[in-house]
Coordinates of C-alpha atoms in Angstrom, one line a residue:
X9 CA -94.9 82.9 -13.0
X10 CA -91.5 84.2 -12.5
X11 CA -90.2 86.7 -10.1
X12 CA -90.4 89.3 -12.3
X13 CA -93.5 88.8 -14.0
X14 CA -94.9 88.6 -10.3
X15 CA -93.6 91.4 -9.2
X16 CA -94.7 93.3 -12.4
X17 CA -98.3 91.9 -11.5
X18 CA -98.2 93.1 -7.8
X19 CA -97.5 96.9 -9.3
X20 CA -100.2 96.8 -11.5
X21 CA -102.7 95.8 -8.9
X22 CA -101.1 98.5 -6.7
X23 CA -101.3 101.4 -9.5
X24 CA -105.0 100.1 -9.9
X25 CA -105.8 100.6 -6.3
X26 CA -104.2 103.6 -6.1
X27 CA -105.8 105.2 -9.0
X28 CA -109.3 103.8 -7.6
X29 CA -108.9 106.1 -4.6
X30 CA -108.6 109.1 -7.0
X31 CA -110.5 110.6 -9.6
X32 CA -111.7 107.9 -12.4
X33 CA -110.7 110.3 -14.9
X34 CA -109.4 114.1 -15.3
X35 CA -111.7 116.8 -15.5
X36 CA -112.9 117.6 -18.9
X37 CA -110.7 120.3 -20.6
X38 CA -113.0 123.4 -20.5
X39 CA -114.4 123.4 -24.3
X40 CA -115.5 119.8 -23.7
X41 CA -117.7 121.2 -20.7
X42 CA -121.3 120.2 -22.6
X43 CA -123.9 117.7 -22.0
X44 CA -122.9 114.2 -22.8
X45 CA -125.3 112.2 -25.1
X46 CA -126.6 109.2 -23.9
X47 CA -127.2 106.2 -26.3
X48 CA -130.8 106.0 -27.2
X49 CA -133.1 105.2 -30.0
X50 CA -133.1 106.5 -33.8
X51 CA -136.1 106.6 -36.2
X52 CA -133.5 105.7 -38.8
X53 CA -132.0 102.8 -36.8
X54 CA -128.4 102.6 -37.9
X55 CA -128.4 104.3 -41.1
X56 CA -125.1 106.0 -41.9
X57 CA -125.4 108.7 -43.8
X58 CA -128.7 109.4 -43.4
X59 CA -130.5 109.1 -46.7
X60 CA -132.5 111.8 -48.5
X61 CA -136.1 110.4 -48.2
X62 CA -136.8 107.6 -45.5
X63 CA -139.8 105.8 -44.9
X64 CA -139.6 103.0 -42.5
X65 CA -142.9 100.9 -41.9
X66 CA -143.6 98.9 -38.8
X67 CA -143.8 95.6 -40.3
X68 CA -141.0 93.3 -40.1
X69 CA -139.4 90.7 -42.9
X70 CA -137.3 88.2 -42.0
X71 CA -134.3 86.6 -44.0
X72 CA -133.1 83.2 -44.1
X73 CA -129.1 83.2 -45.2
X74 CA -129.6 80.0 -46.8
X75 CA -132.7 81.1 -49.1
X76 CA -131.9 84.9 -49.5
X77 CA -130.3 85.8 -52.8
X78 CA -129.1 89.2 -54.3
X79 CA -129.8 89.2 -58.2
X80 CA -129.9 91.1 -61.4
X81 CA -133.4 92.4 -61.5
X82 CA -135.8 92.0 -65.1
X83 CA -134.6 94.9 -67.4
X84 CA -131.2 95.9 -66.2
X85 CA -129.0 96.9 -68.6
X86 CA -126.2 95.3 -66.0
X87 CA -126.4 91.3 -66.2
X88 CA -124.4 88.6 -64.7
X89 CA -121.3 89.8 -67.1
X90 CA -120.8 92.9 -64.9
X91 CA -118.1 92.0 -62.6
X92 CA -118.5 95.1 -60.1
X93 CA -121.8 94.2 -59.5
X94 CA -121.3 90.4 -58.9
X95 CA -118.2 91.1 -56.6
X96 CA -120.6 93.6 -54.6
X97 CA -123.2 91.3 -54.5
X98 CA -121.1 88.5 -53.0
X99 CA -119.3 91.4 -50.7
X100 CA -122.5 92.4 -49.2
X101 CA -124.0 89.2 -48.7
X102 CA -121.1 88.4 -46.4
X103 CA -121.3 91.7 -44.8
X104 CA -125.0 91.0 -44.0
X105 CA -124.9 87.2 -42.8
X106 CA -120.7 86.8 -42.5
X107 CA -120.4 87.5 -38.9
X108 CA -123.4 85.5 -37.7
X109 CA -123.5 81.4 -36.7
X110 CA -126.4 81.4 -39.2
X111 CA -125.2 77.9 -40.5
X112 CA -127.1 76.5 -37.5
X113 CA -130.5 78.1 -39.1
X114 CA -132.1 74.6 -39.1
X115 CA -131.6 74.3 -35.4
X116 CA -133.8 77.9 -34.9
X117 CA -137.6 78.2 -35.2
X118 CA -138.7 80.3 -38.3
X119 CA -140.4 83.6 -37.2
X120 CA -143.9 84.0 -38.0
X121 CA -143.1 87.2 -39.8
X122 CA -143.0 87.5 -43.7
X123 CA -140.1 86.6 -45.6
X124 CA -137.7 88.4 -48.1
X125 CA -136.4 86.3 -50.4
X126 CA -134.4 88.5 -52.7
X127 CA -133.1 91.7 -53.3
X128 CA -133.3 92.7 -57.4
X129 CA -131.0 95.4 -58.7
X130 CA -131.9 97.0 -61.8
X131 CA -129.5 99.6 -63.5
X132 CA -131.7 101.6 -65.7
X133 CA -129.0 103.5 -68.3
X134 CA -128.3 101.9 -71.6
X135 CA -124.4 101.9 -70.4
X136 CA -124.3 100.7 -66.8
X137 CA -120.7 101.5 -66.6
X138 CA -119.8 98.4 -65.6
X139 CA -116.0 98.6 -66.9
X140 CA -115.8 102.3 -66.5
X141 CA -114.0 104.3 -64.0
X142 CA -115.9 106.6 -61.8
X143 CA -116.2 110.4 -62.4
X144 CA -117.0 113.7 -60.6
X145 CA -120.2 113.5 -62.7
X146 CA -121.4 109.6 -62.1
X147 CA -124.4 109.3 -60.6
X148 CA -124.6 107.7 -57.5
X149 CA -128.3 108.1 -56.9
X150 CA -130.7 105.1 -55.9
X151 CA -134.2 104.1 -54.7
X152 CA -135.0 101.3 -52.5
X153 CA -137.9 99.8 -51.9
X154 CA -138.3 96.9 -49.3
X155 CA -141.5 94.7 -49.5
X156 CA -142.4 90.8 -49.3
X157 CA -141.1 89.0 -51.3
X158 CA -138.6 90.8 -53.3
X159 CA -136.9 94.1 -52.6
X160 CA -136.0 96.1 -55.5
X161 CA -133.1 98.5 -55.8
X162 CA -133.0 100.8 -58.8
X163 CA -130.0 102.9 -60.0
X164 CA -129.3 104.8 -63.1
X165 CA -125.6 103.6 -63.1
X166 CA -123.6 101.1 -61.3
X167 CA -122.3 103.3 -58.7
X168 CA -125.8 104.2 -57.2
X169 CA -126.2 100.6 -56.9
X170 CA -123.0 100.0 -54.8
X171 CA -124.4 103.2 -52.7
X172 CA -127.8 101.3 -52.6
X173 CA -126.3 98.3 -51.6
X174 CA -124.6 99.5 -48.5
X175 CA -127.9 101.1 -47.0
X176 CA -129.9 97.6 -47.8
X177 CA -127.3 96.2 -45.6
X178 CA -127.1 98.5 -43.1
X179 CA -131.1 98.0 -42.9
X180 CA -130.7 94.6 -41.5
X181 CA -130.5 93.3 -38.0
X182 CA -129.8 90.2 -36.1
X183 CA -131.8 89.7 -33.0
X184 CA -131.4 88.1 -29.8
X185 CA -132.4 84.8 -31.3
X186 CA -130.2 84.8 -34.1
X187 CA -133.0 86.1 -37.0
X188 CA -132.3 88.6 -39.4
X189 CA -134.5 91.2 -39.7
X190 CA -135.5 94.1 -41.8
X191 CA -138.3 96.5 -41.8
X192 CA -140.5 97.4 -44.9
X193 CA -138.9 100.5 -46.3
X194 CA -139.2 103.2 -48.9
X195 CA -135.8 105.0 -49.9
X196 CA -134.8 107.9 -52.1
X197 CA -131.3 108.6 -52.0
X198 CA -128.5 111.0 -53.6
X199 CA -125.8 112.7 -52.2
X200 CA -125.2 116.3 -51.5
X201 CA -121.8 116.7 -53.0
X202 CA -120.3 115.1 -55.7
X203 CA -116.4 115.2 -54.4
X204 CA -116.6 113.2 -50.8
X205 CA -112.8 112.5 -50.2
X206 CA -110.3 111.1 -47.7
X207 CA -106.6 112.3 -47.8
X208 CA -104.3 109.7 -47.1
X209 CA -100.3 110.5 -46.2
X210 CA -98.0 107.8 -47.3
X211 CA -94.9 110.1 -47.2
X212 CA -94.4 111.0 -43.3
X213 CA -94.9 107.1 -42.8
X214 CA -95.3 104.6 -45.0
X215 CA -98.8 102.6 -45.1
X216 CA -98.6 99.2 -46.4
X217 CA -101.2 98.4 -48.8
X218 CA -103.4 96.1 -46.8
X219 CA -104.0 99.4 -44.6
X220 CA -105.0 101.4 -47.3
X221 CA -107.6 98.4 -48.6
X222 CA -109.1 98.2 -45.4
X223 CA -109.7 102.2 -45.2
X224 CA -111.3 101.8 -48.8
X225 CA -113.5 99.3 -47.3
X226 CA -114.5 101.9 -44.4
X227 CA -114.6 104.8 -47.2
X228 CA -117.3 102.6 -48.8
X229 CA -119.3 101.8 -45.5
X230 CA -119.4 105.6 -45.1
X231 CA -120.3 106.2 -48.9
X232 CA -117.0 108.5 -49.5
X233 CA -116.1 108.5 -53.0
X234 CA -112.7 109.7 -53.5
X235 CA -109.1 108.4 -52.1
X236 CA -106.8 111.8 -52.1
X237 CA -103.7 109.8 -52.0
X238 CA -100.8 112.2 -50.7
X239 CA -98.1 109.7 -52.2
X240 CA -94.9 111.4 -51.9
X241 CA -93.4 114.4 -49.6
X242 CA -90.2 115.7 -48.5
X243 CA -89.8 112.9 -46.0
X244 CA -89.7 109.9 -48.6
X245 CA -90.5 109.4 -52.0
X246 CA -92.5 105.7 -51.9
X247 CA -94.1 105.9 -55.6
X248 CA -92.0 103.6 -57.9
X249 CA -91.6 105.0 -60.9
X250 CA -90.9 103.1 -63.9
X251 CA -89.5 106.1 -66.0
X252 CA -87.5 107.5 -63.1
X253 CA -86.7 104.3 -60.8
X254 CA -83.8 106.2 -58.7
X255 CA -86.7 108.5 -57.3
X256 CA -87.9 105.5 -55.0
X257 CA -84.6 103.9 -54.8
X258 CA -82.7 106.8 -53.7
X259 CA -85.8 108.9 -52.0
X260 CA -87.9 106.0 -50.1
X261 CA -87.5 105.0 -46.4
X262 CA -85.9 101.6 -47.8
X263 CA -86.4 99.2 -50.5
X264 CA -89.2 97.7 -48.5
X265 CA -91.2 101.2 -48.2
X266 CA -92.5 101.6 -52.0
X267 CA -95.7 101.3 -54.0
X268 CA -94.8 98.9 -56.9
X269 CA -96.8 99.4 -60.2
X270 CA -98.6 96.2 -59.1
X271 CA -99.2 97.6 -55.6
X272 CA -101.0 101.0 -57.1
X273 CA -102.9 99.2 -59.9
X274 CA -104.2 97.0 -57.0
X275 CA -105.2 100.2 -54.8
X276 CA -106.9 101.8 -57.8
X277 CA -108.9 98.5 -58.8
X278 CA -110.1 97.9 -55.3
X279 CA -111.5 101.4 -55.0
X280 CA -112.9 101.1 -58.5
X281 CA -114.5 98.1 -57.5
X282 CA -116.3 100.3 -54.2
X283 CA -116.9 103.2 -56.7
X284 CA -114.0 105.1 -55.6
X285 CA -111.8 107.4 -57.4
X286 CA -108.1 107.5 -56.8
X287 CA -106.3 111.1 -56.9
X288 CA -102.7 111.0 -56.6
X289 CA -101.0 114.2 -55.1
X290 CA -97.5 114.9 -56.6
X291 CA -97.3 118.2 -54.5
X292 CA -94.4 120.8 -56.2
X293 CA -92.3 123.0 -56.2
X294 CA -92.0 122.6 -52.4
X295 CA -92.2 119.4 -50.1
X296 CA -90.0 117.7 -52.8
X297 CA -86.5 117.2 -50.9
X298 CA -87.1 113.5 -51.1
X299 CA -87.4 113.9 -55.1
X300 CA -84.0 115.4 -55.1
X301 CA -82.4 112.4 -53.8
X302 CA -83.3 110.6 -57.1
X303 CA -83.1 113.3 -59.5
X304 CA -79.9 115.4 -59.9
X305 CA -80.3 119.3 -60.3
X306 CA -83.7 119.4 -59.6
X307 CA -83.8 121.4 -56.7
X308 CA -82.2 124.8 -56.2
X309 CA -79.1 124.9 -54.5
X310 CA -78.9 127.3 -51.5
X311 CA -76.4 129.8 -50.7
X312 CA -74.5 131.1 -47.9
X313 CA -73.0 134.2 -49.2
X314 CA -71.2 133.6 -52.4
X315 CA -70.6 130.1 -51.6
X316 CA -73.1 126.8 -52.0
X317 CA -74.4 125.7 -48.5
X318 CA -74.9 122.2 -49.6
X319 CA -78.4 122.4 -48.8
X320 CA -81.3 122.5 -51.2
X321 CA -84.5 124.1 -51.7
X322 CA -87.6 123.9 -53.5
X323 CA -87.6 122.5 -57.3
X324 CA -85.3 124.9 -59.4
X325 CA -87.4 127.0 -61.7
X326 CA -85.2 128.3 -63.9
X327 CA -83.7 125.5 -66.0
X328 CA -85.5 123.3 -68.6
X329 CA -84.2 120.3 -67.0
X330 CA -86.8 120.6 -64.8
X331 CA -89.6 121.1 -67.1
X332 CA -88.2 117.9 -69.4
X333 CA -88.5 115.8 -65.8
X334 CA -92.0 117.0 -64.9
X335 CA -93.3 116.3 -68.6
X336 CA -92.0 112.7 -68.4
X337 CA -92.9 112.2 -64.9
X338 CA -96.3 113.5 -65.3
X339 CA -96.7 111.2 -68.8
X340 CA -96.2 108.0 -66.7
X341 CA -98.6 109.2 -63.7
X342 CA -101.3 109.9 -66.1
X343 CA -101.5 106.8 -67.6
X344 CA -100.9 104.8 -64.6
X345 CA -103.7 107.0 -62.9
X346 CA -107.2 106.9 -64.9
X347 CA -108.9 109.4 -62.9
X348 CA -109.3 113.0 -64.6
X349 CA -107.7 115.1 -62.0
X350 CA -104.2 114.9 -60.7
X351 CA -103.5 117.1 -57.5
X352 CA -100.3 119.1 -58.1
X353 CA -99.9 120.9 -54.4
X354 CA -98.4 124.2 -54.4
X355 CA -98.4 124.7 -50.8
X356 CA -96.0 126.1 -48.3
X357 CA -93.3 127.4 -50.4
X358 CA -90.4 128.7 -48.7
X359 CA -88.6 131.6 -50.7
X360 CA -85.4 131.6 -48.6
X361 CA -83.1 129.1 -50.6
X362 CA -84.5 130.8 -53.9
X363 CA -83.6 134.5 -52.7
X364 CA -80.1 133.2 -51.5
X365 CA -79.0 131.9 -55.2
X366 CA -77.4 134.1 -57.4
X367 CA -78.5 132.5 -60.7
X368 CA -82.2 132.5 -59.7
X369 CA -81.9 136.4 -59.0
X370 CA -80.4 136.9 -62.4
X371 CA -83.0 135.2 -63.9
X372 CA -85.6 137.2 -62.0
X373 CA -84.0 140.4 -63.1
X374 CA -84.2 139.0 -66.8
X375 CA -87.9 138.0 -66.4
X376 CA -88.7 141.3 -64.8
X377 CA -89.9 139.7 -61.3
X378 CA -88.0 142.2 -59.1
X379 CA -88.0 140.8 -55.9
X380 CA -91.3 139.2 -55.7
X381 CA -90.9 135.6 -55.5
X382 CA -94.4 134.9 -56.0
X383 CA -94.1 135.6 -59.6
X384 CA -91.4 133.0 -59.5
X385 CA -93.8 130.3 -58.0
X386 CA -96.4 131.5 -60.6
X387 CA -93.9 131.1 -63.5
X388 CA -93.3 127.6 -62.4
X389 CA -96.9 126.5 -61.6
X390 CA -97.9 128.0 -65.0
X391 CA -95.3 125.8 -67.0
X392 CA -96.7 122.8 -64.6
X393 CA -100.2 123.3 -65.7
X394 CA -99.3 123.4 -69.3
X395 CA -97.8 120.1 -68.9
X396 CA -100.4 118.6 -67.1
X397 CA -102.9 120.1 -69.5
X398 CA -101.2 118.8 -72.5
X399 CA -101.6 115.4 -71.5
X400 CA -105.4 116.1 -71.1
X401 CA -105.5 115.9 -67.2
X402 CA -107.4 118.3 -65.1
X403 CA -105.8 119.7 -61.8
X404 CA -106.3 120.5 -58.3
X405 CA -104.2 122.8 -56.1
X406 CA -103.8 124.0 -52.9
X407 CA -105.3 127.3 -51.7
X408 CA -101.9 129.3 -51.7
X409 CA -101.6 128.9 -55.6
X410 CA -104.7 131.2 -55.8
X411 CA -103.6 133.2 -52.8
X412 CA -100.5 134.3 -54.3
X413 CA -102.2 135.7 -57.7
X414 CA -101.1 132.7 -59.6
X415 CA -102.5 132.7 -63.1
X416 CA -104.4 129.5 -62.9
X417 CA -106.7 128.1 -66.0
X418 CA -110.7 128.7 -65.4
X419 CA -110.9 125.0 -64.8
X420 CA -108.3 124.8 -61.7
X421 CA -110.1 123.2 -58.8
X422 CA -108.9 125.0 -55.7
X423 CA -108.7 123.3 -52.3
X424 CA -109.3 125.8 -49.4
X425 CA -107.1 124.1 -46.4
X426 CA -106.1 126.9 -44.0
X427 CA -108.4 126.7 -40.9
X428 CA -108.2 130.5 -40.1
X429 CA -110.8 132.6 -41.9
X430 CA -111.9 129.7 -44.5
X431 CA -115.0 131.2 -45.1
X432 CA -113.9 134.1 -46.5
X433 CA -111.2 132.2 -48.6
X434 CA -114.7 130.2 -49.9
X435 CA -115.7 133.5 -50.7
X436 CA -113.1 134.6 -52.4
X437 CA -112.1 131.8 -54.5
X438 CA -115.4 131.1 -55.4
X439 CA -116.1 135.0 -56.6
X440 CA -113.2 134.6 -58.9
X441 CA -115.2 131.3 -60.4
X442 CA -113.0 128.6 -59.4
X443 CA -114.5 124.9 -58.4
X444 CA -113.7 124.6 -55.0
X445 CA -113.1 121.5 -52.2
X446 CA -113.3 122.2 -48.7
X447 CA -110.4 120.7 -46.5
X448 CA -110.0 123.3 -43.8
X449 CA -112.4 122.1 -40.9
X450 CA -111.9 118.2 -41.4
X451 CA -107.6 118.1 -40.4
X452 CA -108.2 114.9 -38.3
X453 CA -104.7 114.8 -37.6
X454 CA -105.7 117.8 -34.6
X455 CA -107.0 115.4 -31.9
X456 CA -108.2 116.5 -28.5
X457 CA -109.7 114.9 -25.6
X458 CA -113.9 114.2 -25.9
X459 CA -116.1 113.9 -28.6
X460 CA -114.4 116.0 -31.7
X461 CA -116.5 114.2 -34.0
X462 CA -119.4 116.8 -33.1
X463 CA -117.2 119.8 -34.0
X464 CA -116.5 118.1 -37.7
X465 CA -120.5 117.3 -37.9
X466 CA -121.4 120.9 -37.2
X467 CA -119.4 122.3 -39.9
X468 CA -121.8 123.6 -42.8
X469 CA -119.9 123.9 -46.0
X470 CA -121.7 126.6 -47.6
X471 CA -122.0 129.0 -44.8
X472 CA -120.3 131.7 -46.5
X473 CA -121.2 135.2 -48.1
X474 CA -121.7 134.5 -51.7
X475 CA -124.2 134.2 -54.3
X476 CA -126.1 130.8 -55.1
X477 CA -124.0 130.5 -58.2
X478 CA -121.0 130.8 -55.8
X479 CA -122.3 128.2 -53.5
X480 CA -122.5 125.6 -56.7
X481 CA -118.8 126.0 -57.3
X482 CA -118.5 124.1 -54.0
X483 CA -118.0 120.3 -55.1
X484 CA -117.5 118.7 -51.9
X485 CA -114.9 118.5 -49.0
X486 CA -112.2 116.3 -47.8
X487 CA -111.3 115.0 -44.3
X488 CA -107.3 114.6 -44.4
X489 CA -105.4 112.7 -42.1
X490 CA -101.7 113.7 -42.1
X491 CA -99.2 111.6 -41.5
X492 CA -96.5 113.1 -38.7
X493 CA -97.6 110.8 -35.9
X494 CA -99.8 108.1 -38.0
X495 CA -98.7 105.0 -39.5
X496 CA -100.8 101.5 -39.8
X497 CA -100.7 101.1 -35.7
X498 CA -103.1 104.1 -35.6
X499 CA -104.2 104.8 -38.7
X500 CA -108.0 103.5 -38.6
X501 CA -108.9 104.1 -35.2
X502 CA -107.7 107.8 -35.7
X503 CA -109.7 108.1 -38.8
X504 CA -113.1 106.2 -38.2
X505 CA -115.7 107.2 -36.7
X506 CA -114.2 110.8 -37.0
X507 CA -114.6 110.9 -40.5
X508 CA -118.0 109.3 -40.4
X509 CA -119.2 112.8 -39.2
X510 CA -117.8 114.3 -42.4
X511 CA -119.0 111.7 -44.6
X512 CA -122.8 112.1 -43.5
X513 CA -122.1 116.3 -43.7
X514 CA -121.4 115.7 -47.3
X515 CA -123.9 112.8 -48.1
X516 CA -126.8 114.1 -46.4
X517 CA -129.5 116.8 -46.7
X518 CA -128.6 120.3 -45.2
X519 CA -131.1 119.8 -42.4
X520 CA -129.8 116.5 -41.4
X521 CA -128.0 118.2 -38.0
X522 CA -129.6 116.8 -35.3
X523 CA -126.6 115.9 -33.1
X524 CA -128.3 113.5 -30.8
X525 CA -129.9 111.6 -33.6
X526 CA -126.4 111.0 -34.9
X527 CA -124.8 110.1 -32.1
X528 CA -127.5 107.4 -31.6
X529 CA -127.2 106.2 -35.4
X530 CA -123.3 106.6 -35.2
X531 CA -122.7 104.7 -32.1
X532 CA -124.3 101.4 -33.7
X533 CA -122.7 102.5 -37.0
X534 CA -119.1 102.4 -35.4
X535 CA -120.1 98.6 -34.1
X536 CA -120.8 97.8 -37.6
X537 CA -117.4 99.0 -39.1
X538 CA -115.7 97.1 -35.9
X539 CA -117.6 93.8 -36.8
X540 CA -116.5 94.3 -40.5
X541 CA -112.9 94.3 -39.3
X542 CA -112.7 98.3 -39.1
X543 CA -111.0 99.0 -35.8
X544 CA -113.0 102.3 -35.4
X545 CA -112.5 104.1 -32.2
X546 CA -115.6 104.3 -29.7
X547 CA -117.3 107.5 -29.6
X548 CA -118.2 107.2 -25.8
X549 CA -118.6 104.8 -23.0
X550 CA -120.4 101.7 -23.9
X551 CA -120.2 98.6 -25.7
X552 CA -120.9 96.7 -28.8
X553 CA -123.8 94.1 -28.7
X554 CA -121.6 91.6 -31.0
X555 CA -118.2 90.4 -30.5
X556 CA -115.3 92.1 -31.8
X557 CA -113.8 89.9 -34.7
X558 CA -111.5 90.2 -37.4
X559 CA -109.0 93.3 -35.7

């Protein structure tokens, strides 16, 4: 050991000894002074999210990896030609057995319990949707019956089978003797909300494709079904457009920080195989500084008195070239992304630059908008909605579009994100008849000391004043992880298992609220995610039974 290293080692040792004479940790902040949960047992084992109806019997069955099979059951409309299920069968077999030294199985004594030799998967609908893309209306319901010697998983569509395979895989555990076991069980399950999303921001920090794929895996482990891809913003434009290549050539951080058409297709295909939709967000007219680098005259020139200041504001809403550009861009986007919806943003539009521009002010006068620049924003948004409608896509907007009185079409989905008084916002948006997604209480980029997952878990999405008709308009929610302080180094541990709490809230019954039971299951689910290669941070002190691998 060199002198520098020896000195550093002694310095570290001294620091440890000094710290040991002080408090072991800082006192909890006032808001975290609460009863700390202790790990115990849950009647549901480690199932996450909790199924709708669950009956676990005491009888145990064992699985021998060399004999156990996942197969298409008799009468299933999806057979060996269903590539989506074939891929899932292999994937879940590896999840169940792939983290054990089961190859030495012949050296172990076989247990006396009965053996489960097969899981038969039966799809009942005439159209199993093996080659389809999932939609907001896709059925994810399934039934699972585990008895000796064959377990049966029934679903109407392949999407329900995917959710059932995840549940089955969570039921299998390995005891201290290396034997794989699960209990006889009966499960009937389906999601409470149809839209269960995760927002990833790839503009503020570029996220490598492998990081996105890894988190798609984690989404499937938690039964999320929407990746809200906030792909571009002020800071960079990493989406590589074939129609307007200069958008990424000049607007990305570098030529290495772009998503090529092949990259985008890989993300979409990988997500589809896991029953996850990919909804891209191209936010405008604000949040568009990176757009202007590669598209001349798209942004509004700002003025300082009578002269241009050299800076630019939001998208220029008064010139026809803007709408020609948007038409061509969204035609491409609609052909690249197969989902029925595009997120159009519409939030946080700063009117300062528009107010400074004499041409904009003259346009306002001609349109009889007076000095109400919200009307100019409305003018732009309505034109954009018309463009997207013409290419047969639906659209999602942030709540400001509704708040500012923009005349939006009845089929617009409004996403509620502002944390203050979000229950009142839900009440107002649904009273106006608009379908709604809730994100406000689930901004995971806000971090704090302690177990903040409990706060996310305790949210009730329908706890607002309104009729049953209004509450049916809330189709789900999203956990959002914005990227100001997040890149590939800390994305996954910051997201999981905090987002898992949101996942159960959006999937399970509204009466699943026992925080102690949730802690018992989530702590074990977190360890399972870690074993599967997801660098999920710990909930609290403790350890995982199995060695941490693949991180």
